Tab-separated table of C-alpha atoms in Angstrom:
chain	number	residue	atom	x	y	z
A	496	MET	CA	0.000	0.000	0.000
A	497	ILE	CA	1.358	3.437	-0.939
A	498	THR	CA	0.907	6.080	1.739
A	499	CYS	CA	0.203	9.754	1.169
A	500	PRO	CA	3.726	10.976	2.177
A	501	THR	CA	5.227	8.431	-0.236
A	502	ILE	CA	3.127	9.822	-3.069
A	503	VAL	CA	4.113	13.393	-2.181
A	504	ILE	CA	7.814	12.491	-2.133
A	505	PHE	CA	7.432	10.582	-5.419
A	506	ILE	CA	5.730	13.574	-7.043
A	507	ALA	CA	8.251	16.048	-5.570
A	508	ILE	CA	11.202	14.037	-6.849
A	509	TYR	CA	10.014	12.660	-10.199
A	510	LEU	CA	7.522	15.234	-11.519
A	511	PRO	CA	10.220	17.873	-12.203
A	512	PHE	CA	12.044	15.348	-14.406
A	513	ILE	CA	9.064	15.326	-16.729
A	514	ALA	CA	9.133	19.118	-17.133
A	515	CYS	CA	12.916	19.461	-16.989
A	516	SER	CA	15.053	18.001	-19.722
A	517	SER	CA	18.573	19.282	-19.057
A	518	GLN	CA	21.012	17.722	-16.591
A	519	THR	CA	21.673	21.136	-15.041
A	520	CYS	CA	17.996	21.588	-14.269
A	521	VAL	CA	17.795	18.144	-12.681
A	522	ARG	CA	20.914	18.800	-10.568
A	523	ASP	CA	19.468	22.148	-9.406
A	524	ILE	CA	16.260	20.442	-8.289
A	525	ILE	CA	18.160	17.724	-6.433
A	526	ASP	CA	20.443	20.340	-4.792
A	527	ASP	CA	17.393	22.364	-3.700
A	528	PHE	CA	15.803	19.235	-2.252
A	529	GLU	CA	18.983	18.345	-0.337
A	530	GLN	CA	19.211	21.906	1.032
A	531	MET	CA	15.570	21.698	2.173
A	532	LYS	CA	16.383	18.514	4.110
A	533	VAL	CA	19.334	20.257	5.816
A	534	ASP	CA	17.192	23.307	6.681
A	535	VAL	CA	14.431	21.135	8.174
A	536	ALA	CA	16.964	19.196	10.261
A	537	ARG	CA	18.476	22.451	11.603
A	538	SER	CA	15.046	23.845	12.442
A	539	LYS	CA	14.084	20.697	14.326
A	540	ALA	CA	17.346	20.762	16.307
A	541	ALA	CA	17.053	24.458	17.167
A	542	VAL	CA	13.423	24.273	18.277
A	543	LYS	CA	14.303	21.492	20.712
A	544	THR	CA	16.586	23.819	22.704
A	545	ALA	CA	14.876	25.489	25.683
A	546	PHE	CA	15.365	25.607	29.441
A	547	PHE	CA	13.878	27.163	32.564
A	548	ALA	CA	15.489	26.831	35.980
A	549	ALA	CA	14.833	28.422	39.362
A	550	LEU	CA	16.989	28.958	42.409
A	551	THR	CA	15.778	26.965	45.405
A	552	PRO	CA	18.056	27.905	48.308
A	553	HIS	CA	19.176	31.442	49.081
A	554	PHE	CA	22.506	31.805	47.314
A	555	THR	CA	25.420	33.853	48.620
A	556	LEU	CA	27.529	35.214	45.797
A	557	THR	CA	31.100	35.531	47.001
A	558	GLY	CA	33.726	37.100	44.828
A	559	ILE	CA	33.564	38.523	41.352
A	560	ASN	CA	33.590	35.154	39.555
A	561	ALA	CA	30.683	33.393	41.296
A	562	VAL	CA	28.232	31.810	38.834
A	563	LEU	CA	24.627	31.355	39.920
A	564	GLU	CA	23.669	27.685	39.796
A	565	PHE	CA	19.920	27.470	39.186
A	566	ASP	CA	19.217	24.055	40.645
A	567	ASP	CA	15.464	23.546	40.162
A	568	VAL	CA	15.243	22.716	36.459
A	569	LYS	CA	11.640	22.752	35.218
A	570	VAL	CA	12.385	22.456	31.470
A	571	ASN	CA	15.614	21.366	29.784
A	572	ARG	CA	14.888	20.438	26.163
A	573	GLY	CA	18.105	19.503	24.464
A	574	GLU	CA	19.890	19.113	27.820
A	575	ALA	CA	21.921	22.248	27.096
A	576	TYR	CA	21.601	23.725	30.618
A	577	ASP	CA	23.769	22.173	33.351
A	578	PRO	CA	22.381	22.886	36.851
A	579	SER	CA	25.625	21.744	38.516
A	580	THR	CA	27.552	24.597	36.851
A	581	GLY	CA	24.763	27.088	36.020
A	582	VAL	CA	25.941	27.156	32.396
A	583	PHE	CA	23.919	26.836	29.174
A	584	THR	CA	26.012	25.485	26.289
A	585	ALA	CA	24.645	25.927	22.755
A	586	ARG	CA	24.484	22.612	20.919
A	587	VAL	CA	23.538	24.185	17.583
A	588	PRO	CA	24.330	27.626	16.159
A	589	GLY	CA	21.508	30.127	15.990
A	590	LEU	CA	19.646	33.022	17.523
A	591	TYR	CA	18.666	32.609	21.206
A	592	HIS	CA	16.735	34.570	23.828
A	593	PHE	CA	17.782	34.562	27.511
A	594	SER	CA	16.133	36.059	30.570
A	595	CYS	CA	16.983	36.258	34.268
A	596	MET	CA	14.773	37.505	37.094
A	597	LEU	CA	16.685	37.999	40.320
A	598	LEU	CA	15.354	38.884	43.775
A	599	ALA	CA	17.769	40.514	46.219
A	600	ASN	CA	17.411	39.170	49.746
A	601	HIS	CA	15.538	41.607	52.054
A	602	GLY	CA	16.824	45.033	51.129
A	603	ALA	CA	20.231	43.898	49.912
A	604	VAL	CA	22.007	44.928	46.718
A	605	VAL	CA	22.970	42.415	44.019
A	606	HIS	CA	25.227	43.158	41.032
A	607	TYR	CA	25.035	40.525	38.304
A	608	GLN	CA	25.545	40.041	34.588
A	609	LEU	CA	24.565	37.774	31.729
A	610	ASN	CA	27.736	36.397	30.165
A	611	LYS	CA	28.377	35.042	26.689
A	612	ASN	CA	31.426	32.860	27.121
A	613	ASP	CA	33.745	34.890	29.368
A	614	GLN	CA	32.480	38.323	28.319
A	615	PRO	CA	29.675	40.371	29.913
A	616	TYR	CA	26.740	40.719	27.529
A	617	ILE	CA	24.297	42.711	29.670
A	618	LEU	CA	24.452	43.971	33.262
A	619	GLY	CA	21.830	43.643	35.972
A	620	TYR	CA	21.411	45.388	39.311
A	621	SER	CA	18.924	44.868	42.104
A	622	HIS	CA	19.032	47.959	44.311
A	623	ARG	CA	18.560	48.342	48.048
A	624	GLY	CA	14.898	48.891	48.895
A	625	LEU	CA	12.775	48.668	52.024
A	626	ALA	CA	12.046	44.999	51.348
A	627	ALA	CA	13.183	42.522	48.741
A	628	ASP	CA	13.776	44.052	45.312
A	629	SER	CA	13.729	42.285	41.963
A	630	SER	CA	15.458	42.974	38.691
A	631	THR	CA	15.034	41.415	35.257
A	632	ILE	CA	17.406	41.315	32.309
A	633	SER	CA	16.872	39.749	28.914
A	634	ALA	CA	18.835	39.582	25.700
A	635	VAL	CA	18.898	38.096	22.224
A	636	MET	CA	22.211	36.494	21.259
A	637	GLU	CA	23.732	34.973	18.151
A	638	LEU	CA	25.480	31.799	19.364
A	639	ALA	CA	27.841	29.335	17.736
A	640	ALA	CA	27.838	25.696	18.765
A	641	GLY	CA	29.814	25.461	22.023
A	642	ASP	CA	29.159	29.035	23.175
A	643	ARG	CA	28.365	29.264	26.899
A	644	VAL	CA	25.805	31.550	28.569
A	645	PHE	CA	25.442	32.056	32.332
A	646	ILE	CA	24.594	34.508	35.108
A	647	LYS	CA	27.633	35.760	37.014
A	648	HIS	CA	28.240	37.947	40.059
A	649	ARG	CA	30.004	41.231	39.233
A	650	ALA	CA	30.889	42.671	42.648
A	651	ARG	CA	33.729	41.942	45.045
A	652	ALA	CA	31.560	42.013	48.172
A	653	SER	CA	29.339	39.071	49.162
A	654	GLU	CA	25.688	39.527	48.160
A	655	VAL	CA	22.697	37.266	48.842
A	656	VAL	CA	20.182	36.241	46.164
A	657	PHE	CA	16.757	35.132	47.379
A	658	GLY	CA	15.910	31.544	46.437
A	659	ALA	CA	12.608	29.748	47.082
A	660	ALA	CA	11.920	29.895	43.316
A	661	HIS	CA	11.872	33.734	43.310
A	662	THR	CA	14.980	33.871	41.109
A	663	SER	CA	15.051	32.221	37.669
A	664	PHE	CA	17.056	31.861	34.470
A	665	SER	CA	15.677	30.754	31.107
A	666	GLY	CA	16.610	30.566	27.467
A	667	TYR	CA	15.411	29.176	24.182
A	668	SER	CA	16.320	29.136	20.520
A	669	ILE	CA	14.536	31.565	18.239
A	670	ALA	CA	15.943	30.603	14.849
A	671	PRO	CA	18.740	28.484	13.404
């Protein structure tokens, strides 16, 4: 029994041969078809990349190089986010969106940044208020396979980030 997708593929591959007589034309059609297969595979891989993680315990950031490790992973399609390091590693190149919402612990100040590899990409600051104060940063990034994205402390003094799922980090692919 011939299924509908088989008929569509048969028509897509063989029908142009009827209307196309030159070898160049046939090669162009086959090249276009091969490129379409590559594009579909890239799209499927990119769409599978998404994560959302929250911070469960209060987290004391000590020193300028402390990376926030968001331990409560709710979504991790593509397994690109590592909760043990707090680092997202791009598996496929493309355009990505990242967001971080951070809550400073009871009137404290928190200086943080979104890093692409070892370079700051955007800075965040939660200022001292009467109670807890939140701050949100988000960015769109062009990433190559292997690029790393993470939230890092950017002050020398110790600062406390409120956990209990009030602080989160997320990212997802937009386009290949």
